[in-house]
Amino acid sequence: MKVYLNKYLSLFPFLILPLVIFWNPSWFSLMGYQAYWPIIWLLPWALIHGPFKSLLVGFLLGFALDTFNSDVYSQIPGLMICGFWFGKVGRLNRFINSPFQFGLTGAIGSLICGVIYFCQMVANLLLENSPLWIFSYGVENIFAQVFLTGLLAPVFCKWLYFLFSSKYKFNI
Amino acid sequence: MVKFRRLSTSRWWNNRSTWIIIIFFSVLLIVRLSKTFIFRDLYYFITKPFWPGEYQQEILRKSLNQELNIKLNQLEKDNLRLRQLLDLQNFSADNKLNSSVILRNTDSWWKKIILNKGSQNGVRTGDVVTGPGGLIGIIENTSRLTSSVQLLTAPNSKVGVWNERANLHGLLVGIGRKNPKLIFYSKNVDIKIGDYILSSPASTILPPNIPIGIIQSIDNESEPNTIATVQLSANPEAIDWVQIFRMRL
């Protein structure tokens, strides 16, 4: 039992992640905007497991999240890129697990995912010859997500990192 | 039952982690093919103890007075036309269904709410959802127990609306913000700030004359049509109880 819990500990937050996205807790929102929660889970996991596993997990995570929002646009490319990059950063052994590094890395990841998603929206609107009123809203939304993710990542990512790493074990 | 041999003599199908990945991906594929309906129905049971109670519904009745005042003015003027439309559309009070909001996603990129009524209650895609203040959105998909509502503020939301005073029709387009844009079909229209916007009687997806909002600002310099910003009278972020109008032809 202990072996399975220690080995598959990262799976439980992964299963809770869709619930958090569905629930959209208003305590962590600022003026109606929310942090980008998938990045907060992906960052500590990718730092530990490396770039190629994180690339695959980013794909699976984006695949699952796209299902909840029946949109034309996809979160898969952004999460794959972020997973690979986070894994590479973790492999360089320069990541010293400080709150500032978690916050900055999370914010950049949120920026990457937000920009990729927004580009898909803009491309779709251009194809439909629709006016681009969404542009100012989109830019505002991206920056708000980046700010909030950078604010919450040091707290949650550090906790998740300790949970996922081999230093933390269940003693049952 | 798969039996695993020692790792040193194993092939890919003897590797436990390979099977875990395959099973995990299969589960995700099933979730994807089912379009999360299984997950949403599971969420229905998880959140059931936390649904808003009847007390909130009583409090919200007070805000209906404002909507009813607007409706009363329109009903007196359009009584004959509504009777003709009712013959075509079979829209009556018998098709109303009360529902509570169990999930709210009104920020970020996605503008939707989830209700606790689904296909087993007779809800279908295309049904109209209203709340205290007026129109909130349209049902975009249903599971057996829940329904997803696309809000008027969603970026791909487009509904036909009109202003009765000037007899002007237009298209209300969601832009992701709280105040959607209203595109009129011509330039130099007789529209003023403060005019009421209602659902168009010419619309085939909405019942006629449901209050939607008020003109907040007008951009007279836009080309080739006049574009206005609308302040919605119903606020989906604050509403816990809604009504679903089951559209039946």
CSV table of C-alpha atoms in Angstrom, one decimal:
chain,number,residue,atom,x,y,z
A,1,MET,CA,0.0,0.0,0.0
A,2,LYS,CA,2.8,2.4,1.0
A,3,VAL,CA,4.7,1.6,-2.2
A,4,TYR,CA,1.7,2.4,-4.4
A,5,LEU,CA,0.9,5.6,-2.5
A,6,ASN,CA,4.4,6.9,-2.9
A,7,LYS,CA,4.7,5.9,-6.5
A,8,TYR,CA,1.3,7.2,-7.7
A,9,LEU,CA,1.0,10.2,-5.4
A,10,SER,CA,1.1,12.7,-8.3
A,11,LEU,CA,-2.0,11.1,-9.8
A,12,PHE,CA,-4.3,12.3,-7.0
A,13,PRO,CA,-3.7,16.0,-7.6
A,14,PHE,CA,-4.1,15.3,-11.4
A,15,LEU,CA,-7.5,13.8,-10.7
A,16,ILE,CA,-8.5,16.8,-8.5
A,17,LEU,CA,-7.3,19.3,-11.1
A,18,PRO,CA,-10.5,19.0,-13.3
A,19,LEU,CA,-12.6,19.5,-10.2
A,20,VAL,CA,-10.7,22.7,-9.4
A,21,ILE,CA,-11.1,24.0,-12.9
A,22,PHE,CA,-14.8,23.1,-12.9
A,23,TRP,CA,-15.3,24.6,-9.4
A,24,ASN,CA,-13.3,27.8,-10.2
A,25,PRO,CA,-12.8,28.9,-6.6
A,26,SER,CA,-13.6,32.6,-6.2
A,27,TRP,CA,-11.3,33.0,-3.2
A,28,PHE,CA,-8.3,32.8,-5.6
A,29,SER,CA,-9.8,35.2,-8.2
A,30,LEU,CA,-8.9,38.8,-8.7
A,31,MET,CA,-11.5,41.1,-10.3
A,32,GLY,CA,-13.2,38.1,-11.9
A,33,TYR,CA,-10.0,36.6,-13.3
A,34,GLN,CA,-8.5,33.2,-12.3
A,35,ALA,CA,-5.0,31.7,-12.3
A,36,TYR,CA,-4.2,29.0,-14.9
A,37,TRP,CA,-4.4,25.9,-12.7
A,38,PRO,CA,-3.0,23.3,-15.1
A,39,ILE,CA,0.4,25.1,-15.0
A,40,ILE,CA,0.5,25.0,-11.2
A,41,TRP,CA,0.2,21.1,-11.3
A,42,LEU,CA,2.5,20.7,-14.4
A,43,LEU,CA,5.4,22.7,-13.2
A,44,PRO,CA,6.4,20.7,-10.1
A,45,TRP,CA,5.7,17.4,-11.9
A,46,ALA,CA,7.8,18.3,-14.9
A,47,LEU,CA,10.7,19.5,-12.7
A,48,ILE,CA,11.0,16.0,-11.3
A,49,HIS,CA,10.2,13.8,-14.2
A,50,GLY,CA,12.0,15.4,-17.1
A,51,PRO,CA,11.2,16.9,-20.4
A,52,PHE,CA,9.9,14.0,-22.5
A,53,LYS,CA,7.6,12.5,-19.9
A,54,SER,CA,6.3,16.0,-19.2
A,55,LEU,CA,5.7,16.5,-23.0
A,56,LEU,CA,3.5,13.4,-22.9
A,57,VAL,CA,1.7,14.4,-19.7
A,58,GLY,CA,1.2,17.9,-21.1
A,59,PHE,CA,-0.5,16.3,-24.1
A,60,LEU,CA,-2.7,14.1,-21.8
A,61,LEU,CA,-3.6,17.1,-19.6
A,62,GLY,CA,-4.5,19.3,-22.5
A,63,PHE,CA,-6.5,16.4,-24.1
A,64,ALA,CA,-8.5,16.0,-20.9
A,65,LEU,CA,-9.0,19.7,-20.4
A,66,ASP,CA,-10.2,20.3,-24.0
A,67,THR,CA,-13.0,17.9,-23.3
A,68,PHE,CA,-14.4,20.0,-20.6
A,69,ASN,CA,-14.7,23.0,-22.8
A,70,SER,CA,-16.4,22.1,-26.0
A,71,ASP,CA,-14.5,24.7,-28.0
A,72,VAL,CA,-12.8,24.8,-31.4
A,73,TYR,CA,-9.5,25.8,-29.7
A,74,SER,CA,-7.1,23.5,-27.9
A,75,GLN,CA,-4.9,23.9,-24.8
A,76,ILE,CA,-2.7,20.9,-25.9
A,77,PRO,CA,0.1,22.8,-27.7
A,78,GLY,CA,0.6,25.3,-24.9
A,79,LEU,CA,0.8,22.6,-22.2
A,80,MET,CA,3.1,20.4,-24.3
A,81,ILE,CA,5.5,23.2,-24.8
A,82,CYS,CA,5.4,24.2,-21.2
A,83,GLY,CA,5.8,20.6,-20.0
A,84,PHE,CA,8.9,20.2,-22.2
A,85,TRP,CA,10.4,23.5,-21.1
A,86,PHE,CA,9.7,22.9,-17.4
A,87,GLY,CA,11.4,19.4,-17.7
A,88,LYS,CA,14.4,20.9,-19.4
A,89,VAL,CA,14.7,23.5,-16.7
A,90,GLY,CA,14.5,20.8,-14.0
A,91,ARG,CA,17.2,18.8,-15.7
A,92,LEU,CA,19.7,21.7,-15.7
A,93,ASN,CA,20.0,21.4,-11.9
A,94,ARG,CA,19.8,25.2,-11.7
A,95,PHE,CA,16.3,25.2,-10.2
A,96,ILE,CA,16.8,25.8,-6.5
A,97,ASN,CA,13.1,25.6,-5.6
A,98,SER,CA,12.8,29.1,-4.4
A,99,PRO,CA,9.3,30.8,-4.4
A,100,PHE,CA,10.5,33.4,-6.8
A,101,GLN,CA,11.6,30.8,-9.3
A,102,PHE,CA,8.4,28.9,-9.0
A,103,GLY,CA,6.4,32.1,-9.5
A,104,LEU,CA,8.4,33.4,-12.4
A,105,THR,CA,8.5,30.0,-14.2
A,106,GLY,CA,4.7,29.5,-13.6
A,107,ALA,CA,4.0,33.0,-14.9
A,108,ILE,CA,6.0,32.5,-18.1
A,109,GLY,CA,4.3,29.1,-18.6
A,110,SER,CA,0.9,30.8,-18.2
A,111,LEU,CA,1.9,33.4,-20.7
A,112,ILE,CA,2.9,30.8,-23.2
A,113,CYS,CA,-0.3,28.9,-22.9
A,114,GLY,CA,-2.5,32.0,-22.9
A,115,VAL,CA,-0.8,33.4,-26.0
A,116,ILE,CA,-1.1,30.2,-27.9
A,117,TYR,CA,-4.8,29.8,-27.0
A,118,PHE,CA,-5.6,33.4,-27.8
A,119,CYS,CA,-3.8,33.1,-31.2
A,120,GLN,CA,-6.2,30.3,-32.1
A,121,MET,CA,-9.2,32.5,-31.2
A,122,VAL,CA,-7.9,35.4,-33.3
A,123,ALA,CA,-7.1,33.1,-36.2
A,124,ASN,CA,-10.7,31.6,-36.0
A,125,LEU,CA,-12.2,35.1,-35.9
A,126,LEU,CA,-10.2,36.2,-38.9
A,127,LEU,CA,-11.3,33.2,-40.9
A,128,GLU,CA,-14.9,34.1,-40.0
A,129,ASN,CA,-14.3,37.8,-41.0
A,130,SER,CA,-15.5,38.8,-37.6
A,131,PRO,CA,-14.4,42.1,-35.9
A,132,LEU,CA,-11.6,41.7,-33.4
A,133,TRP,CA,-13.3,43.2,-30.4
A,134,ILE,CA,-12.1,40.3,-28.3
A,135,PHE,CA,-8.5,41.5,-28.8
A,136,SER,CA,-8.4,43.9,-25.8
A,137,TYR,CA,-10.3,41.4,-23.6
A,138,GLY,CA,-7.9,38.6,-24.6
A,139,VAL,CA,-4.8,40.7,-23.8
A,140,GLU,CA,-6.3,41.7,-20.5
A,141,ASN,CA,-7.2,38.1,-19.7
A,142,ILE,CA,-3.7,36.8,-20.5
A,143,PHE,CA,-2.0,39.4,-18.3
A,144,ALA,CA,-4.4,38.8,-15.4
A,145,GLN,CA,-3.8,35.0,-15.6
A,146,VAL,CA,-0.1,35.5,-15.7
A,147,PHE,CA,-0.2,37.8,-12.7
A,148,LEU,CA,-2.4,35.4,-10.7
A,149,THR,CA,-0.5,32.3,-11.7
A,150,GLY,CA,2.8,34.0,-10.7
A,151,LEU,CA,1.2,34.9,-7.4
A,152,LEU,CA,-0.2,31.5,-6.5
A,153,ALA,CA,2.5,29.3,-8.0
A,154,PRO,CA,5.1,29.8,-5.2
A,155,VAL,CA,2.6,28.5,-2.7
A,156,PHE,CA,1.0,25.6,-4.5
A,157,CYS,CA,4.0,24.5,-6.6
A,158,LYS,CA,6.3,24.3,-3.7
A,159,TRP,CA,3.8,22.2,-1.8
A,160,LEU,CA,3.2,19.9,-4.8
A,161,TYR,CA,6.9,19.7,-5.4
A,162,PHE,CA,7.5,18.3,-2.0
A,163,LEU,CA,4.6,16.0,-2.4
A,164,PHE,CA,5.8,14.6,-5.7
A,165,SER,CA,9.5,14.3,-5.0
A,166,SER,CA,11.2,11.3,-3.5
A,167,LYS,CA,12.0,13.2,-0.3
A,168,TYR,CA,8.4,12.9,0.9
A,169,LYS,CA,7.2,9.5,1.8
A,170,PHE,CA,4.1,8.1,3.4
A,171,ASN,CA,4.9,6.2,6.6
A,172,ILE,CA,1.9,3.9,7.0
B,1,MET,CA,-5.2,-11.0,-15.6
B,2,VAL,CA,-1.8,-10.0,-16.9
B,3,LYS,CA,1.1,-11.8,-15.2
B,4,PHE,CA,4.4,-9.8,-15.0
B,5,ARG,CA,7.7,-11.5,-15.4
B,6,ARG,CA,11.0,-10.1,-14.1
B,7,LEU,CA,11.9,-6.8,-15.7
B,8,SER,CA,15.2,-8.0,-17.0
B,9,THR,CA,13.5,-10.6,-19.2
B,10,SER,CA,10.4,-8.5,-20.0
B,11,ARG,CA,9.0,-7.2,-23.2
B,12,TRP,CA,6.9,-4.1,-23.6
B,13,TRP,CA,3.7,-5.9,-22.7
B,14,ASN,CA,5.3,-7.2,-19.5
B,15,ASN,CA,6.1,-3.7,-18.3
B,16,ARG,CA,3.6,-2.6,-15.7
B,17,SER,CA,4.0,1.1,-16.4
B,18,THR,CA,3.2,0.6,-20.1
B,19,TRP,CA,-0.1,-1.0,-19.2
B,20,ILE,CA,-0.8,1.8,-16.8
B,21,ILE,CA,-0.2,4.4,-19.5
B,22,ILE,CA,-2.4,2.4,-22.0
B,23,ILE,CA,-5.2,2.1,-19.4
B,24,PHE,CA,-4.9,5.8,-18.4
B,25,PHE,CA,-5.0,6.9,-22.0
B,26,SER,CA,-8.0,4.7,-22.7
B,27,VAL,CA,-9.8,6.2,-19.7
B,28,LEU,CA,-9.1,9.7,-21.1
B,29,LEU,CA,-10.3,8.6,-24.5
B,30,ILE,CA,-13.5,7.3,-23.0
B,31,VAL,CA,-13.9,10.6,-21.2
B,32,ARG,CA,-13.3,12.5,-24.4
B,33,LEU,CA,-15.7,10.4,-26.5
B,34,SER,CA,-18.4,10.8,-23.8
B,35,LYS,CA,-17.8,14.6,-23.9
B,36,THR,CA,-17.4,14.7,-20.1
B,37,PHE,CA,-21.0,13.8,-19.6
B,38,ILE,CA,-19.9,11.0,-17.2
B,39,PHE,CA,-17.7,13.4,-15.3
B,40,ARG,CA,-20.4,16.1,-15.2
B,41,ASP,CA,-23.0,13.7,-13.9
B,42,LEU,CA,-20.5,12.5,-11.2
B,43,TYR,CA,-20.0,16.2,-10.3
B,44,TYR,CA,-23.8,16.5,-10.0
B,45,PHE,CA,-23.7,14.0,-7.2
B,46,ILE,CA,-20.7,15.4,-5.5
B,47,THR,CA,-22.0,18.9,-5.3
B,48,LYS,CA,-25.6,18.0,-4.5
B,49,PRO,CA,-25.3,18.7,-0.8
B,50,PHE,CA,-24.0,22.2,-1.6
B,51,TRP,CA,-26.7,23.4,-3.9
B,52,PRO,CA,-28.3,26.7,-3.1
B,53,GLY,CA,-31.4,26.3,-1.0
B,54,GLU,CA,-35.0,27.6,-1.4
B,55,TYR,CA,-34.2,30.6,0.8
B,56,GLN,CA,-32.0,32.2,-1.9
B,57,GLN,CA,-34.8,31.7,-4.4
B,58,GLU,CA,-37.2,33.7,-2.3
B,59,ILE,CA,-34.7,36.5,-2.0
B,60,LEU,CA,-34.2,36.7,-5.7
B,61,ARG,CA,-37.9,37.0,-6.4
B,62,LYS,CA,-37.6,40.7,-5.5
B,63,SER,CA,-35.3,41.4,-8.5
B,64,LEU,CA,-37.9,39.9,-10.8
B,65,ASN,CA,-40.1,43.1,-10.3
B,66,GLN,CA,-37.8,45.1,-12.6
B,67,GLU,CA,-38.0,42.5,-15.3
B,68,LEU,CA,-41.8,42.3,-15.0
B,69,ASN,CA,-42.2,46.1,-15.3
B,70,ILE,CA,-40.3,46.0,-18.7
B,71,LYS,CA,-42.3,43.0,-19.8
B,72,LEU,CA,-45.6,44.6,-18.9
B,73,ASN,CA,-45.0,47.6,-21.2
B,74,GLN,CA,-44.1,45.3,-24.1
B,75,LEU,CA,-47.0,42.9,-23.6
B,76,GLU,CA,-49.6,45.7,-23.8
B,77,LYS,CA,-48.2,47.0,-27.1
B,78,ASP,CA,-47.5,43.6,-28.8
B,79,ASN,CA,-50.5,41.5,-27.5
B,80,LEU,CA,-51.9,40.6,-30.9
B,81,ARG,CA,-48.6,39.8,-32.5
B,82,LEU,CA,-47.6,37.6,-29.6
B,83,ARG,CA,-50.7,35.6,-29.9
B,84,GLN,CA,-49.9,35.0,-33.6
B,85,LEU,CA,-46.4,34.0,-32.7
B,86,LEU,CA,-47.6,31.7,-30.0
B,87,ASP,CA,-49.6,29.8,-32.6
B,88,LEU,CA,-46.4,29.2,-34.5
B,89,GLN,CA,-44.0,28.5,-31.7
B,90,ASN,CA,-46.0,26.8,-28.9
B,91,PHE,CA,-44.2,28.9,-26.2
B,92,SER,CA,-46.2,29.0,-23.0
B,93,ALA,CA,-45.7,28.9,-19.2
B,94,ASP,CA,-46.1,25.1,-19.2
B,95,ASN,CA,-42.7,24.8,-20.8
B,96,LYS,CA,-40.8,26.6,-18.0
B,97,LEU,CA,-38.5,24.6,-15.7
B,98,ASN,CA,-36.7,25.9,-12.6
B,99,SER,CA,-33.1,25.0,-12.2
B,100,SER,CA,-30.2,25.9,-10.0
B,101,VAL,CA,-26.6,26.8,-11.0
B,102,ILE,CA,-24.2,24.1,-9.8
B,103,LEU,CA,-21.1,25.3,-11.6
B,104,ARG,CA,-20.1,28.7,-12.8
B,105,ASN,CA,-17.3,29.5,-15.2
B,106,THR,CA,-17.8,33.1,-16.1
B,107,ASP,CA,-14.2,34.3,-16.2
B,108,SER,CA,-11.1,33.4,-18.2
B,109,TRP,CA,-11.8,32.3,-21.8
B,110,TRP,CA,-14.9,30.2,-21.3
B,111,LYS,CA,-18.3,31.8,-20.5
B,112,LYS,CA,-20.7,29.1,-19.3
B,113,ILE,CA,-22.7,27.9,-16.4
B,114,ILE,CA,-23.9,24.3,-15.6
B,115,LEU,CA,-27.4,23.7,-14.4
B,116,ASN,CA,-28.7,20.7,-12.5
B,117,LYS,CA,-31.4,19.8,-15.0
B,118,GLY,CA,-30.6,17.6,-18.0
B,119,SER,CA,-32.1,15.5,-20.7
B,120,GLN,CA,-34.1,13.4,-18.3
B,121,ASN,CA,-36.0,16.6,-17.4
B,122,GLY,CA,-36.8,17.3,-21.0
B,123,VAL,CA,-34.1,19.9,-21.5
B,124,ARG,CA,-32.7,20.1,-25.0
B,125,THR,CA,-29.9,22.0,-26.9
B,126,GLY,CA,-31.3,25.3,-27.9
B,127,ASP,CA,-33.5,25.9,-25.0
B,128,VAL,CA,-33.5,29.4,-23.5
B,129,VAL,CA,-32.3,30.2,-20.0
B,130,THR,CA,-33.5,33.3,-18.1
B,131,GLY,CA,-32.9,34.6,-14.7
B,132,PRO,CA,-33.8,37.6,-12.5
B,133,GLY,CA,-33.3,40.5,-14.9
B,134,GLY,CA,-33.8,38.7,-18.2
B,135,LEU,CA,-32.0,36.5,-20.7
B,136,ILE,CA,-28.9,34.7,-19.6
B,137,GLY,CA,-28.0,32.3,-22.4
B,138,ILE,CA,-28.9,29.3,-24.5
B,139,ILE,CA,-28.4,25.6,-23.7
B,140,GLU,CA,-25.4,24.4,-25.7
B,141,ASN,CA,-25.4,20.8,-24.7
B,142,THR,CA,-27.0,18.5,-22.2
B,143,SER,CA,-26.1,15.3,-20.3
B,144,ARG,CA,-28.6,13.1,-18.6
B,145,LEU,CA,-28.5,15.1,-15.4
B,146,THR,CA,-26.9,18.5,-16.2
B,147,SER,CA,-27.0,21.2,-18.9
B,148,SER,CA,-24.4,23.6,-20.1
B,149,VAL,CA,-25.5,27.2,-20.9
B,150,GLN,CA,-23.5,29.4,-23.3
B,151,LEU,CA,-23.8,32.9,-21.8
B,152,LEU,CA,-24.5,36.0,-23.9
B,153,THR,CA,-21.0,37.2,-23.0
B,154,ALA,CA,-19.3,34.2,-24.7
B,155,PRO,CA,-17.1,35.1,-27.6
B,156,ASN,CA,-19.1,33.0,-30.1
B,157,SER,CA,-22.6,34.1,-28.9
B,158,LYS,CA,-24.8,35.8,-31.4
B,159,VAL,CA,-28.5,36.5,-30.8
B,160,GLY,CA,-31.1,38.6,-32.7
B,161,VAL,CA,-32.4,41.5,-30.6
B,162,TRP,CA,-34.5,44.6,-31.1
B,163,ASN,CA,-35.6,47.9,-29.7
B,164,GLU,CA,-39.3,48.3,-29.6
B,165,ARG,CA,-39.3,52.1,-29.3
B,166,ALA,CA,-37.4,52.7,-32.6
B,167,ASN,CA,-38.5,49.3,-34.1
B,168,LEU,CA,-34.8,48.5,-34.8
B,169,HIS,CA,-33.4,45.1,-35.1
B,170,GLY,CA,-29.8,44.1,-34.5
B,171,LEU,CA,-27.3,41.4,-33.6
B,172,LEU,CA,-26.0,41.0,-30.0
B,173,VAL,CA,-22.4,39.6,-30.2
B,174,GLY,CA,-20.5,38.4,-27.2
B,175,ILE,CA,-16.9,39.6,-26.9
B,176,GLY,CA,-15.8,38.0,-23.7
B,177,ARG,CA,-16.5,41.0,-21.6
B,178,LYS,CA,-19.5,41.7,-19.4
B,179,ASN,CA,-21.0,44.2,-21.9
B,180,PRO,CA,-21.6,42.6,-25.3
B,181,LYS,CA,-21.7,44.6,-28.6
B,182,LEU,CA,-24.9,45.3,-30.5
B,183,ILE,CA,-24.6,45.6,-34.2
B,184,PHE,CA,-27.5,47.4,-36.0
B,185,TYR,CA,-28.2,46.5,-39.6
B,186,SER,CA,-28.0,50.1,-40.8
B,187,LYS,CA,-26.3,53.4,-40.2
B,188,ASN,CA,-27.8,56.5,-38.5
B,189,VAL,CA,-30.3,54.7,-36.5
B,190,ASP,CA,-32.7,56.4,-34.0
B,191,ILE,CA,-31.2,54.8,-30.9
B,192,LYS,CA,-30.5,56.4,-27.5
B,193,ILE,CA,-28.6,55.6,-24.4
B,194,GLY,CA,-31.0,53.9,-21.9
B,195,ASP,CA,-33.1,52.2,-24.6
B,196,TYR,CA,-34.3,48.7,-23.6
B,197,ILE,CA,-33.1,45.8,-25.7
B,198,LEU,CA,-35.3,42.8,-26.0
B,199,SER,CA,-35.1,39.5,-27.9
B,200,SER,CA,-36.3,39.9,-31.4
B,201,PRO,CA,-39.7,38.6,-32.5
B,202,ALA,CA,-38.1,37.7,-35.8
B,203,SER,CA,-35.6,35.4,-34.0
B,204,THR,CA,-36.0,31.6,-34.6
B,205,ILE,CA,-34.0,30.6,-31.5
B,206,LEU,CA,-35.4,32.9,-28.8
B,207,PRO,CA,-38.9,33.6,-27.6
B,208,PRO,CA,-39.9,37.2,-28.4
B,209,ASN,CA,-39.5,40.2,-26.1
B,210,ILE,CA,-37.4,38.7,-23.3
B,211,PRO,CA,-35.5,41.6,-21.6
B,212,ILE,CA,-31.8,41.5,-22.3
B,213,GLY,CA,-30.4,44.8,-21.3
B,214,ILE,CA,-30.0,48.5,-21.8
B,215,ILE,CA,-28.0,50.5,-24.3
B,216,GLN,CA,-24.9,51.8,-22.4
B,217,SER,CA,-23.0,53.6,-25.1
B,218,ILE,CA,-23.3,54.2,-28.9
B,219,ASP,CA,-20.4,54.4,-31.3
B,220,ASN,CA,-21.8,56.6,-34.1
B,221,GLU,CA,-18.4,56.8,-35.9
B,222,SER,CA,-18.2,53.0,-36.6
B,223,GLU,CA,-18.6,51.9,-40.2
B,224,PRO,CA,-20.6,50.6,-42.0
B,225,ASN,CA,-23.1,50.0,-39.2
B,226,THR,CA,-23.9,51.6,-35.9
B,227,ILE,CA,-22.5,49.7,-33.0
B,228,ALA,CA,-23.6,50.0,-29.4
B,229,THR,CA,-22.5,48.5,-26.1
B,230,VAL,CA,-25.2,46.8,-24.0
B,231,GLN,CA,-25.4,46.5,-20.3
B,232,LEU,CA,-27.0,43.2,-19.5
B,233,SER,CA,-29.9,43.2,-17.0
B,234,ALA,CA,-29.2,39.7,-15.8
B,235,ASN,CA,-25.9,39.0,-14.0
B,236,PRO,CA,-25.0,35.3,-14.3
B,237,GLU,CA,-22.2,35.7,-11.7
B,238,ALA,CA,-24.7,36.5,-9.0
B,239,ILE,CA,-27.6,34.2,-10.0
B,240,ASP,CA,-28.2,30.8,-8.4
B,241,TRP,CA,-31.7,30.1,-9.7
B,242,VAL,CA,-32.7,30.2,-13.4
B,243,GLN,CA,-35.6,29.3,-15.6
B,244,ILE,CA,-35.3,27.1,-18.6
B,245,PHE,CA,-37.8,27.7,-21.4
B,246,ARG,CA,-38.2,24.5,-23.4
B,247,MET,CA,-38.5,25.5,-27.0
B,248,ARG,CA,-41.0,23.3,-28.8
B,249,LEU,CA,-42.2,24.0,-32.3
